[in-house]
Coordinates of C-alpha atoms in Angstrom, one line a residue:
M1 CA 99.3 9.6 61.1
S2 CA 99.2 6.1 59.6
G3 CA 101.8 3.8 60.8
Q4 CA 102.5 5.9 63.9
S5 CA 101.1 5.8 67.3
S6 CA 98.9 8.6 68.3
R7 CA 100.5 8.9 71.7
P8 CA 102.8 11.9 72.0
K9 CA 106.5 11.4 72.2
S10 CA 106.6 12.6 75.8
F11 CA 104.4 9.7 76.9
N12 CA 106.4 6.8 78.3
P13 CA 104.5 4.3 80.6
K14 CA 107.9 2.8 81.7
A15 CA 109.3 6.1 82.7
K16 CA 110.3 6.8 86.3
A17 CA 107.9 8.2 88.8
F18 CA 107.0 11.8 88.5
N19 CA 109.2 14.0 90.7
P20 CA 108.1 17.7 91.1
G21 CA 111.3 18.5 93.0
A22 CA 113.6 17.5 90.3
K23 CA 115.7 20.2 88.5
A24 CA 114.1 19.5 85.2
F25 CA 110.6 20.2 86.5
N26 CA 109.5 23.8 85.9
P27 CA 105.7 24.3 86.2
S28 CA 105.9 27.9 84.9
A29 CA 107.7 26.9 81.7
A30 CA 104.8 24.9 80.4
A31 CA 102.7 27.9 79.6
F32 CA 99.6 27.4 77.5
N33 CA 100.1 28.3 73.9
P34 CA 96.9 29.9 72.6
T35 CA 98.0 29.8 69.0
A36 CA 98.6 26.0 68.9
R37 CA 96.2 24.0 66.7
A38 CA 95.2 21.4 69.3
F39 CA 91.9 20.6 67.6
E40 CA 90.7 20.6 64.1
P41 CA 87.1 19.7 63.4
G42 CA 86.7 16.7 61.1
R43 CA 90.1 15.2 61.9
G44 CA 89.4 13.8 65.3
L45 CA 91.4 13.8 68.5
Q46 CA 94.2 11.8 66.9
R47 CA 95.2 15.1 65.3
A48 CA 95.1 16.7 68.7
T49 CA 97.6 14.2 70.2
S50 CA 100.3 15.4 67.9
A51 CA 100.2 19.0 69.2
P52 CA 103.4 20.6 70.3
P53 CA 104.7 20.0 73.9
G54 CA 102.9 22.2 76.4
T55 CA 99.5 22.1 74.6
L56 CA 98.4 18.5 75.3
G57 CA 97.5 17.4 78.8
K58 CA 98.6 20.6 80.4
T59 CA 96.0 23.3 80.9
K60 CA 96.7 26.6 82.5
S61 CA 93.7 28.3 84.0
N62 CA 94.0 31.1 86.6
G63 CA 97.6 30.2 87.2
I64 CA 96.9 26.4 87.8
H65 CA 98.8 23.7 86.1
S66 CA 97.1 20.4 85.7
S67 CA 98.7 17.3 84.2
A68 CA 96.9 14.3 82.7
T69 CA 97.5 11.2 80.6
P70 CA 97.1 11.6 76.9
A71 CA 94.1 10.4 75.0
A72 CA 93.9 6.8 73.8
P73 CA 94.4 6.1 70.1
S74 CA 90.9 4.8 69.8
T75 CA 89.2 8.1 70.8
P76 CA 86.4 8.8 68.3
S77 CA 86.8 12.0 66.2
F78 CA 84.4 14.9 66.3
K79 CA 82.4 16.1 63.3
P80 CA 83.1 19.5 61.8
F81 CA 80.0 21.1 63.4
L82 CA 78.8 20.4 67.0
P83 CA 75.4 21.5 68.1
Q84 CA 75.4 23.6 71.3
G85 CA 72.2 22.9 73.2
A86 CA 71.2 24.9 76.2
S87 CA 70.0 21.7 78.0
A88 CA 73.4 20.2 77.8
V89 CA 75.0 23.4 79.1
R90 CA 72.7 23.5 82.1
A91 CA 73.3 19.8 82.9
T92 CA 77.1 19.8 82.7
G93 CA 78.1 23.4 83.3
Y94 CA 79.9 23.3 79.9
T95 CA 81.0 26.7 78.4
A96 CA 80.4 26.5 74.7
P97 CA 83.0 27.9 72.4
K98 CA 81.9 30.1 69.6
F99 CA 81.8 28.2 66.3
S100 CA 81.4 29.8 63.0
G101 CA 77.7 29.9 62.4
G102 CA 76.8 29.0 66.0
V103 CA 75.9 31.0 69.0
G104 CA 78.1 30.4 71.9
I105 CA 76.2 30.0 75.2
P106 CA 77.8 32.3 77.8
P107 CA 79.1 30.7 81.0
T108 CA 76.6 30.2 83.8
H109 CA 79.0 30.5 86.7
D110 CA 79.1 33.6 88.8
A111 CA 81.9 36.1 88.3
K112 CA 82.4 36.5 92.0
K113 CA 82.6 32.8 92.5
Q114 CA 85.2 32.5 89.8
Q115 CA 87.2 35.3 91.4
Q116 CA 87.1 33.4 94.7
S117 CA 88.4 30.2 93.0
F118 CA 91.6 31.9 91.9
I119 CA 94.8 30.1 93.0
P120 CA 98.1 31.9 92.8
Q121 CA 100.8 30.4 90.7
G122 CA 103.5 30.5 93.4
Y123 CA 101.1 28.9 95.9
M124 CA 100.4 25.9 93.7
D125 CA 104.0 25.4 92.8
A126 CA 104.9 25.4 96.5
K127 CA 102.1 22.9 97.3
M128 CA 103.2 20.6 94.5
G129 CA 106.8 20.9 95.7
Q130 CA 105.7 19.7 99.2
M131 CA 104.4 16.5 97.7
G132 CA 107.9 15.2 97.1
G133 CA 108.5 12.3 94.8
Q134 CA 105.7 10.1 96.1
W135 CA 103.4 11.1 93.3
G136 CA 103.8 9.1 90.1
M137 CA 101.9 10.0 86.9
Q138 CA 99.2 7.4 87.6
G139 CA 98.9 8.4 91.2
M140 CA 98.5 12.1 90.2
Q141 CA 95.9 11.1 87.7
G142 CA 94.0 9.1 90.2
G143 CA 94.1 11.8 92.8
M144 CA 92.7 14.3 90.2
M145 CA 90.0 11.8 89.0
Q146 CA 88.8 11.4 92.6
G147 CA 88.9 15.1 93.3
G148 CA 91.8 15.3 95.6
L149 CA 95.2 16.9 95.1
Q150 CA 97.0 17.6 98.3
G151 CA 96.9 21.4 98.9
G152 CA 93.2 21.8 99.0
M153 CA 92.4 21.8 95.3
R154 CA 89.2 20.0 94.3
V155 CA 88.9 19.0 90.7
P156 CA 85.4 18.4 89.3
P157 CA 84.7 15.2 87.2
M158 CA 85.2 15.2 83.5
Y159 CA 82.8 17.2 81.3
A160 CA 80.3 15.1 79.5
G161 CA 78.7 17.6 77.1
P162 CA 79.8 18.3 73.5
G163 CA 83.2 19.8 73.4
G164 CA 84.0 18.6 76.9
M165 CA 86.8 16.4 78.0
T166 CA 86.2 12.8 76.8
Q167 CA 89.4 11.7 78.4
M168 CA 92.0 13.4 80.4
G169 CA 94.2 15.4 78.1
A170 CA 91.8 15.5 75.2
M171 CA 89.9 18.7 75.5
H172 CA 88.1 20.9 73.0
P173 CA 89.7 24.3 72.4
G174 CA 87.8 27.1 74.1
V175 CA 86.8 24.9 77.1
V176 CA 88.9 25.7 80.2
P177 CA 88.1 23.8 83.3
Q178 CA 87.3 25.9 86.3
Y179 CA 89.0 24.6 89.5
E180 CA 87.9 25.4 93.0
A181 CA 90.5 26.0 95.7
E182 CA 90.5 26.3 99.4
P183 CA 91.4 29.9 100.7
M184 CA 95.0 30.5 101.5
G185 CA 96.1 30.8 105.1
T186 CA 97.8 33.8 106.6
E187 CA 101.2 32.2 106.5
E188 CA 100.8 31.2 102.9
M189 CA 99.8 34.7 101.8
E190 CA 102.8 36.4 103.4
G191 CA 105.5 37.4 100.9
F192 CA 103.3 36.6 97.9
D193 CA 103.8 39.0 94.9
W194 CA 100.2 39.8 94.0
E195 CA 101.2 42.5 91.4
R196 CA 103.3 40.0 89.5
E197 CA 100.6 37.4 89.6
R198 CA 98.0 39.9 88.3
A199 CA 100.3 40.8 85.4
E200 CA 100.8 37.1 84.7
Q201 CA 97.1 36.5 84.6
K202 CA 96.5 39.5 82.4
R203 CA 99.1 38.1 79.9
I204 CA 97.5 34.7 79.7
L205 CA 94.7 34.4 77.1
L206 CA 92.1 31.7 76.7
P207 CA 92.5 29.3 73.7
L208 CA 91.4 30.8 70.4
R209 CA 91.2 34.2 71.9
R210 CA 93.2 37.4 71.4
P211 CA 93.1 40.8 73.1
V212 CA 90.8 43.5 71.7
S213 CA 93.7 45.8 71.3
S214 CA 95.0 43.7 68.5
L215 CA 92.2 44.9 66.3
F216 CA 93.3 48.6 66.6
M217 CA 96.3 50.8 66.4
P218 CA 98.6 50.9 69.5
E219 CA 98.1 53.6 72.0
N220 CA 101.2 55.6 71.0
L221 CA 99.9 56.0 67.4
V222 CA 96.4 56.8 68.7
E223 CA 97.7 59.6 70.9
R224 CA 99.9 61.0 68.2
F225 CA 97.1 61.1 65.6
T226 CA 94.7 62.5 68.2
M227 CA 97.1 65.3 69.0
E228 CA 97.7 66.0 65.3
N229 CA 93.9 66.1 64.7
Q230 CA 93.5 68.6 67.6
M231 CA 96.2 70.8 66.1
L232 CA 94.8 70.6 62.6
T233 CA 91.2 71.5 63.7
A234 CA 92.2 74.3 66.1
R235 CA 90.2 77.5 65.5
L236 CA 90.3 80.9 67.2
Q237 CA 87.4 81.5 69.5
P238 CA 85.8 85.0 70.1
E239 CA 87.3 85.1 73.6
H240 CA 90.9 84.7 72.2
R241 CA 92.9 87.9 72.1
D242 CA 93.9 87.4 68.4
F243 CA 90.4 86.7 67.2
Y244 CA 89.7 90.3 66.1
R245 CA 93.3 91.2 65.4
L246 CA 94.0 88.6 62.7
P247 CA 92.3 88.7 59.3
M248 CA 89.6 86.1 58.5
T249 CA 91.2 85.3 55.1
V250 CA 94.5 86.0 53.4
D251 CA 95.6 86.4 49.7
H252 CA 92.1 87.1 48.3
E253 CA 90.4 84.4 50.4
R254 CA 92.9 81.8 49.3
Y255 CA 93.8 80.9 52.9
H256 CA 91.6 81.1 56.0
S257 CA 91.3 80.0 59.6
L258 CA 94.6 81.5 60.8
W259 CA 96.0 80.0 64.1
P260 CA 99.2 81.5 65.7
L261 CA 101.9 78.9 66.3
P262 CA 104.0 78.7 69.5
P263 CA 107.0 81.1 69.8
E264 CA 109.6 78.4 69.2
F265 CA 108.5 78.4 65.5
D266 CA 109.5 82.1 65.3
A267 CA 113.0 81.6 66.7
T268 CA 114.8 81.3 63.3
P269 CA 117.4 84.1 63.4
T270 CA 116.7 86.6 60.6
T271 CA 117.2 90.3 60.4
Y272 CA 113.4 90.9 60.0
A273 CA 110.4 90.4 62.3
A274 CA 108.5 87.3 61.4
Q275 CA 105.4 85.4 62.7
C276 CA 104.1 81.9 61.9
Y277 CA 100.4 80.9 61.5
K278 CA 98.7 77.7 60.6
V279 CA 96.3 78.3 57.7
T280 CA 93.9 76.3 55.6
S281 CA 93.8 76.4 51.8
T282 CA 90.5 76.9 50.1
K283 CA 91.9 75.3 47.0
D284 CA 92.8 71.8 48.3
G285 CA 91.6 72.0 51.9
L286 CA 95.1 71.1 53.3
H287 CA 96.8 72.9 56.2
Y288 CA 100.0 74.9 55.7
I289 CA 102.3 77.2 57.6
L290 CA 102.2 80.9 56.7
R291 CA 105.5 82.6 57.4
R292 CA 104.9 86.3 57.5
V293 CA 107.8 88.8 57.2
T294 CA 107.1 92.5 57.6
G295 CA 109.0 95.0 55.5
N296 CA 109.3 96.2 51.9
H297 CA 110.2 93.0 49.9
S298 CA 109.8 92.2 46.3
E299 CA 107.4 89.4 45.5
K300 CA 108.9 88.8 42.1
Y301 CA 112.5 88.5 43.5
A302 CA 111.2 86.2 46.2
A303 CA 109.3 84.0 43.7
K304 CA 112.5 83.7 41.6
A305 CA 114.6 82.8 44.7
I306 CA 112.4 80.0 45.9
A307 CA 111.9 78.4 42.4
P308 CA 115.0 76.1 42.8
W309 CA 113.6 74.9 46.2
I310 CA 110.3 74.1 44.6
R311 CA 112.2 72.2 41.9
I312 CA 113.9 70.1 44.6
H313 CA 110.6 68.9 45.9
Q314 CA 109.3 68.2 42.4
L315 CA 112.3 66.0 41.8
A316 CA 111.5 64.2 45.1
R317 CA 107.9 63.5 43.8
G318 CA 106.1 65.9 46.0
S319 CA 108.3 66.8 48.9
H320 CA 111.8 65.8 50.1
P321 CA 111.7 63.5 53.2
N322 CA 114.1 65.6 55.2
I323 CA 113.1 69.2 54.0
V324 CA 109.9 71.0 54.8
A325 CA 108.6 72.0 51.3
V326 CA 108.0 75.6 50.4
R327 CA 105.0 76.0 48.1
T328 CA 104.5 79.6 47.1
V329 CA 105.2 83.3 48.1
F330 CA 103.0 86.4 47.8
E331 CA 102.6 89.9 49.1
S332 CA 99.8 90.8 51.4
Q333 CA 98.3 93.8 53.2
D334 CA 95.6 91.8 55.1
F335 CA 97.5 92.1 58.4
D336 CA 96.6 95.6 59.7
E337 CA 97.0 97.0 56.2
V338 CA 100.8 96.6 56.6
K339 CA 102.7 95.3 53.6
S340 CA 104.3 92.0 54.3
L341 CA 105.8 89.0 52.4
C342 CA 104.2 85.6 53.1
L343 CA 105.8 82.3 52.4
I344 CA 103.7 79.1 52.5
Y345 CA 105.3 75.8 53.8
D346 CA 104.0 72.4 54.5
Y347 CA 102.6 71.8 58.0
H348 CA 103.7 68.8 60.1
P349 CA 101.6 69.2 63.3
S350 CA 103.4 66.8 65.6
S351 CA 106.9 68.1 64.7
I352 CA 108.7 70.3 67.1
P353 CA 112.2 71.9 67.0
L354 CA 115.1 70.0 68.4
A355 CA 115.7 72.7 70.9
A356 CA 112.3 72.1 72.4
E357 CA 112.5 68.3 72.1
Y358 CA 115.7 68.1 74.1
Q359 CA 115.2 71.2 76.2
M360 CA 118.5 72.7 75.3
R361 CA 120.0 75.3 77.6
D362 CA 122.9 77.7 77.4
A363 CA 126.3 76.1 77.4
K364 CA 127.5 78.7 79.9
K365 CA 125.3 77.0 82.6
G366 CA 127.4 73.9 82.4
M367 CA 127.7 70.7 80.4
P368 CA 126.5 67.2 81.5
S369 CA 129.2 64.7 82.5
R370 CA 128.1 62.2 79.8
G371 CA 126.2 62.2 76.6
V372 CA 122.4 62.0 77.1
V373 CA 121.4 60.6 73.6
S374 CA 122.3 57.2 72.3
E375 CA 124.9 57.0 69.5
Q376 CA 122.5 55.2 67.2
I377 CA 120.2 58.2 67.3
L378 CA 123.0 60.6 66.5
W379 CA 124.1 58.5 63.5
S380 CA 120.5 58.5 62.3
Y381 CA 120.3 62.3 62.6
L382 CA 123.6 62.6 60.8
N383 CA 122.4 60.5 57.9
Q384 CA 119.1 62.4 57.6
I385 CA 120.8 65.8 57.5
L386 CA 123.3 64.5 55.0
T387 CA 120.5 63.2 52.8
A388 CA 119.1 66.8 52.7
L389 CA 122.5 68.3 52.0
T390 CA 123.2 65.9 49.1
S391 CA 119.9 67.0 47.5
V392 CA 120.5 70.7 48.0
H393 CA 124.2 71.2 47.3
P394 CA 124.2 69.8 43.8
Q395 CA 121.6 72.4 42.8
G396 CA 123.9 75.2 43.7
L397 CA 122.1 76.0 46.9
A398 CA 122.8 76.0 50.7
L399 CA 120.6 75.6 53.7
M400 CA 122.3 78.4 55.6
N401 CA 122.0 78.9 59.4
I402 CA 121.2 75.3 60.4
N403 CA 120.4 75.4 64.1
P404 CA 118.3 73.4 66.6
Y405 CA 115.3 75.7 66.0
R406 CA 115.2 75.1 62.3
V407 CA 115.5 71.3 62.5
L408 CA 112.1 69.7 63.3
T409 CA 111.8 66.3 64.8
Q410 CA 108.9 63.8 64.9
S411 CA 109.7 60.4 66.4
H412 CA 113.4 60.8 65.4
R413 CA 112.4 61.9 61.9
L414 CA 114.2 65.1 61.0
R415 CA 113.0 67.9 58.6
I416 CA 114.8 71.2 58.0
N417 CA 112.4 74.0 58.1
F418 CA 112.2 77.4 56.4
C419 CA 114.5 76.6 53.5
G420 CA 114.7 79.4 50.9
L421 CA 113.8 82.1 53.4
S422 CA 117.2 83.8 53.4
E423 CA 117.2 83.9 49.6
A424 CA 113.7 85.3 49.4
L425 CA 114.7 88.1 51.9
Q426 CA 118.1 88.7 50.3
D427 CA 119.6 87.9 53.7
I428 CA 122.8 86.2 52.3
P429 CA 126.2 87.2 53.7
R430 CA 128.0 89.4 51.2
G431 CA 131.2 88.3 49.7
M432 CA 130.7 84.6 50.4
R433 CA 130.6 82.0 47.6
V434 CA 128.1 79.2 47.4
E435 CA 130.9 76.7 48.2
E436 CA 131.7 78.5 51.4
L437 CA 128.1 78.5 52.4
Q438 CA 127.9 74.8 51.7
F439 CA 130.9 74.1 53.9
N440 CA 129.2 76.1 56.7
D441 CA 126.2 73.8 56.3
L442 CA 128.5 70.9 57.2
K443 CA 129.9 72.7 60.2
D444 CA 126.4 73.8 61.4
M445 CA 125.3 70.1 61.1
C446 CA 128.0 69.0 63.5
R447 CA 127.2 71.8 66.0
V448 CA 123.5 70.8 65.9
L449 CA 124.3 67.1 66.6
M450 CA 126.7 68.1 69.4
S451 CA 124.0 70.3 70.9
V452 CA 121.6 67.3 70.8
A453 CA 124.2 65.0 72.5
C454 CA 124.9 67.5 75.3
R455 CA 121.5 69.2 75.4
C456 CA 123.3 72.5 75.3
H457 CA 123.6 75.1 72.5
V458 CA 127.0 74.6 70.9
N459 CA 127.7 77.7 68.9
D460 CA 131.2 78.9 69.7
A461 CA 134.8 77.6 70.2
N462 CA 134.5 77.3 74.0
S463 CA 131.3 75.3 73.8
E464 CA 132.7 73.1 71.1
K465 CA 135.7 72.2 73.2
A466 CA 133.5 71.4 76.2
A467 CA 131.2 69.3 74.1
F468 CA 134.1 67.3 72.7
E469 CA 135.3 66.5 76.2
V470 CA 131.8 65.1 77.0
M471 CA 131.4 63.2 73.8
S472 CA 134.8 61.5 74.0
Q473 CA 133.6 59.8 77.2
S474 CA 130.3 58.5 75.8
Y475 CA 130.6 57.9 72.0
S476 CA 132.9 56.0 69.7
E477 CA 136.0 57.4 68.0
D478 CA 134.3 57.2 64.6
L479 CA 131.6 59.7 65.5
V480 CA 133.9 62.1 67.5
G481 CA 136.6 61.9 64.9
L482 CA 134.2 62.7 62.1
F483 CA 133.0 65.8 63.9
K484 CA 136.6 66.9 64.5
L485 CA 137.4 66.3 60.8
I486 CA 134.5 68.5 59.7
L487 CA 134.9 71.3 62.2
F488 CA 138.7 71.7 62.2
T489 CA 139.5 71.1 58.5
P490 CA 139.9 74.2 56.3
H491 CA 137.3 74.9 53.6
K492 CA 139.6 74.0 50.7
K493 CA 140.3 70.6 52.1
L494 CA 136.9 69.8 53.6
P495 CA 135.1 66.9 51.9
T496 CA 131.7 67.4 50.3
A497 CA 128.5 66.1 51.7
W498 CA 128.6 63.2 49.1
E499 CA 132.1 62.2 50.2
I500 CA 131.1 62.3 53.9
Q501 CA 128.0 60.2 53.2
S502 CA 130.1 57.7 51.2
S503 CA 132.5 57.3 54.1
V504 CA 129.6 56.3 56.5
W505 CA 127.8 54.0 54.1
H506 CA 127.7 51.2 56.7
R507 CA 125.6 53.5 58.9
L508 CA 123.2 54.0 56.0
V509 CA 122.6 50.3 55.9
D510 CA 121.4 50.4 59.5
E511 CA 119.2 53.4 58.6
L512 CA 117.6 51.5 55.7
Q513 CA 116.9 48.5 57.9
N514 CA 115.2 50.6 60.5
A515 CA 113.2 52.5 57.8
Y516 CA 112.0 49.2 56.2
S517 CA 111.1 47.8 59.5
H518 CA 109.1 50.9 60.3
I519 CA 107.4 50.8 56.9
D520 CA 106.3 47.2 57.6
Y521 CA 105.0 48.2 61.1
L522 CA 103.0 51.0 59.6
N523 CA 101.6 48.8 56.8
N524 CA 100.4 46.3 59.5
Q525 CA 98.6 49.1 61.3
L526 CA 97.2 50.4 58.0
A527 CA 95.8 47.0 57.3
K528 CA 94.0 47.0 60.6
E529 CA 92.4 50.3 59.9
H530 CA 91.4 49.1 56.4
Q531 CA 89.6 46.2 58.0
N532 CA 87.9 48.5 60.5
G533 CA 86.9 50.8 57.6
R534 CA 85.1 48.0 55.9
L535 CA 83.3 47.1 59.1
F536 CA 82.3 50.7 59.7
S537 CA 80.8 50.8 56.2
L538 CA 78.5 47.9 57.1
I539 CA 77.5 49.4 60.4
A540 CA 76.7 52.7 58.7
K541 CA 74.5 50.9 56.2
L542 CA 72.7 49.2 59.0
G543 CA 72.2 52.5 60.8
F544 CA 70.6 54.0 57.7
I545 CA 68.2 51.1 57.4
N546 CA 67.2 50.1 60.9
E547 CA 64.5 51.9 62.9
R548 CA 63.9 54.3 60.1
P549 CA 60.7 56.2 61.1
E550 CA 59.3 56.6 57.5
H551 CA 60.3 56.1 53.9
R552 CA 58.1 57.0 50.9
N553 CA 55.1 57.5 53.3
N554 CA 55.4 54.0 54.7
P555 CA 56.0 54.1 58.4
K556 CA 56.6 50.3 58.6
W557 CA 59.2 50.3 55.8
S558 CA 62.0 49.2 58.2
E559 CA 59.9 46.5 59.7
T560 CA 58.8 44.6 56.5
G561 CA 60.5 42.6 53.8
D562 CA 64.2 42.4 53.7
R563 CA 64.5 45.2 56.1
Y564 CA 63.1 43.0 58.9
L565 CA 66.0 40.6 58.4
C566 CA 68.4 43.6 58.8
K567 CA 66.8 44.4 62.1
L568 CA 67.0 40.9 63.4
F569 CA 70.7 40.7 62.3
R570 CA 71.4 43.9 64.1
D571 CA 69.9 42.5 67.3
F572 CA 71.9 39.3 66.8
I573 CA 75.1 41.3 66.7
F574 CA 74.6 44.0 69.3
H575 CA 71.7 43.1 71.6
T576 CA 72.4 39.5 72.8
V577 CA 72.0 38.7 76.5
D578 CA 72.8 35.7 78.6
E579 CA 70.3 33.5 80.4
S580 CA 70.1 35.9 83.3
G581 CA 69.4 38.9 81.1
R582 CA 72.9 40.5 81.3
P583 CA 74.1 42.1 78.1
Q584 CA 76.9 40.3 76.3
I585 CA 79.7 42.7 75.2
D586 CA 81.7 40.5 72.9
L587 CA 83.7 42.5 70.3
G588 CA 85.0 39.2 68.8
H589 CA 81.4 38.2 68.0
V590 CA 80.7 41.5 66.3
V591 CA 83.9 41.4 64.2
S592 CA 83.3 37.8 63.2
C593 CA 79.7 38.4 62.1
L594 CA 80.5 41.5 60.2
N595 CA 83.4 39.8 58.4
K596 CA 81.2 37.0 57.3
L597 CA 78.6 39.5 56.2
D598 CA 81.1 41.5 54.1
A599 CA 82.4 38.3 52.5
A600 CA 78.8 37.1 51.7
S601 CA 79.6 33.7 53.3
A602 CA 77.3 30.8 52.6
E603 CA 77.3 29.9 56.3
K604 CA 73.9 30.1 58.0
T605 CA 73.0 31.5 61.3
L606 CA 69.8 31.6 63.5
L607 CA 68.0 34.9 63.9
T608 CA 65.4 35.3 66.7
S609 CA 62.7 38.0 67.0
R610 CA 62.5 40.0 70.3
N611 CA 59.4 38.2 71.4
Q612 CA 60.9 34.9 70.5
D613 CA 58.0 34.0 68.3
S614 CA 60.0 33.9 65.0
L615 CA 63.1 31.8 64.3
L616 CA 64.7 32.3 60.9
I617 CA 67.7 30.5 59.5
V618 CA 69.4 32.6 56.9
S619 CA 72.9 32.7 55.3
Y620 CA 75.2 35.7 55.5
K621 CA 75.0 35.8 51.7
E622 CA 71.3 36.4 51.9
L623 CA 71.8 39.0 54.6
N624 CA 74.4 40.8 52.4
R625 CA 71.9 40.9 49.6
C626 CA 69.1 42.3 51.8
I627 CA 71.3 45.1 53.2
T628 CA 72.7 46.0 49.8
S629 CA 69.2 46.2 48.2
A630 CA 67.7 48.2 51.1
F631 CA 70.6 50.7 51.1
Q632 CA 70.5 51.0 47.3
E633 CA 66.8 51.8 47.6
L634 CA 67.5 54.6 50.1
R635 CA 70.3 55.9 47.9
D636 CA 68.2 56.0 44.7
A637 CA 65.5 57.8 46.6
A638 CA 68.0 60.3 48.0
M639 CA 69.4 61.0 44.5
A640 CA 66.0 61.5 43.0
E641 CA 65.0 63.9 45.8
V642 CA 68.2 65.9 45.3
K643 CA 67.5 66.3 41.6
T644 CA 63.9 67.5 42.1
N645 CA 63.4 69.3 45.4
G646 CA 66.8 69.3 47.1
P647 CA 67.9 67.3 50.1
R648 CA 65.4 66.6 52.9
H649 CA 65.0 64.2 55.8
S650 CA 62.9 61.2 54.9

């Protein structure tokens, strides 16, 4: 900053008078930027004057825009740490920001009073527009300093406490002036969009603040994982009609906790009766789908038939991304002592068939006038099915009978289900070579995608013709032409899956970009849960230590020594109250303290006993050592008791 003026570039004392009615004036455009670094301890307010436009001299609080002159170059700088005394707060009404290591004093104003002092954005803009060009910058500052803007707004004098406004425009981050306003009249309230104003107020955050939702996963992922967890933990209850009909275990107690799946999972066309159940393995504790087919089938032949499918997943390092993996096959008589063949597949709880996702109906009931799915989604589905075909066809295999019931979807992620079932049941059309079956896979792929586009089952020549008429009005010639090429080309001239995928390579680039973006998104969410897992570990340790009734015949174990500091620290995090005795629910304070504790920071904090007779200044490093040693003592005692007498409650 040497050699330069600390005044911002926007400041020009010789500029023309301030004109709110000019075209360039837009009060709503100068929104407060909570991420801007308007203040850095130890570098003074000269650093603050070089903040980006919109962060200096313009404060947005409750929809109010205030303007002020910038700070003078000779403004003294603040020290890195500012004490926050209660007396200064009571004298000035200053709301102390939360420093690292300090305890922010909660605001003393009443919430109802603050709610009454709300001024709508549009109301203030209209009032400022009525002022005309008579207000210059100095005149506006003078009006504010003397507490009188036209329009009924009264501005209090400058804050004098630490962190307050030393000059207009130089304000400590975290301190937002509270303005009082006269109530609006009936005429002024007519036509005002309150819903829009509430949304605007909800969007605006205080400086150095962020919403609580940023610490956790978004709601859509929470709902998805909650639903998956409910499906994974579902168990039959005695009042269920299948509770006594189904066996408790299958395959010599290798699988247990059978749960019948919805009927759409049984809609795969086969010549044999089949049922699907969710089961839990006693070997690895994972959940699988058990596909049971009644009849006299050979287990040895079925195991030999699915061996190539198992090899495909082994080459894909566990499971193919677009094929539901088959794991094993066995014979069983556990179902009503009837011999049946059981195939075990991976279970994806939140995946449902395409027919159920898009609520497909019969094509005879009529086609829609236009396509109901975006072309980008159809290209994505095409690439995913082609990825599965290019892995299966080189192995001399075919998927066979691809239909909207076999293709599962989960947030536009496709997986082809029940692969290897036809081979295991010897349900292969006679007289057809593998090449012909692979060509049928390509044609079935097009019919599935056309069914998705029209939300109707396309499975014959008439429905194909009607679907092409609909798709030609909604989708590009590249997509429609590719479907016509595959469906109307003879088998001998039809390109392979590799050749088709090579012809649409530019669509694969889009698919890769979307996949990488989604991976980054999931990594960010995983990082949040990793941080939350660390904090939960600390809270669990505190829970084991605090308020423990007895340990090694010492009823005051949790109240003495290092454990007493753990108790005071727990109260400091979770049991703080304001001056009127109201509980302070501040998740940011909890997360900040636990992060410092986990990092064993050398920063010190003040702990107070409940009767306020004891005041202890300790560092987070010392607190980390106390918690670790106390928890290790409990752990050693628990391990010793397990070796001697078995587990018991201390």
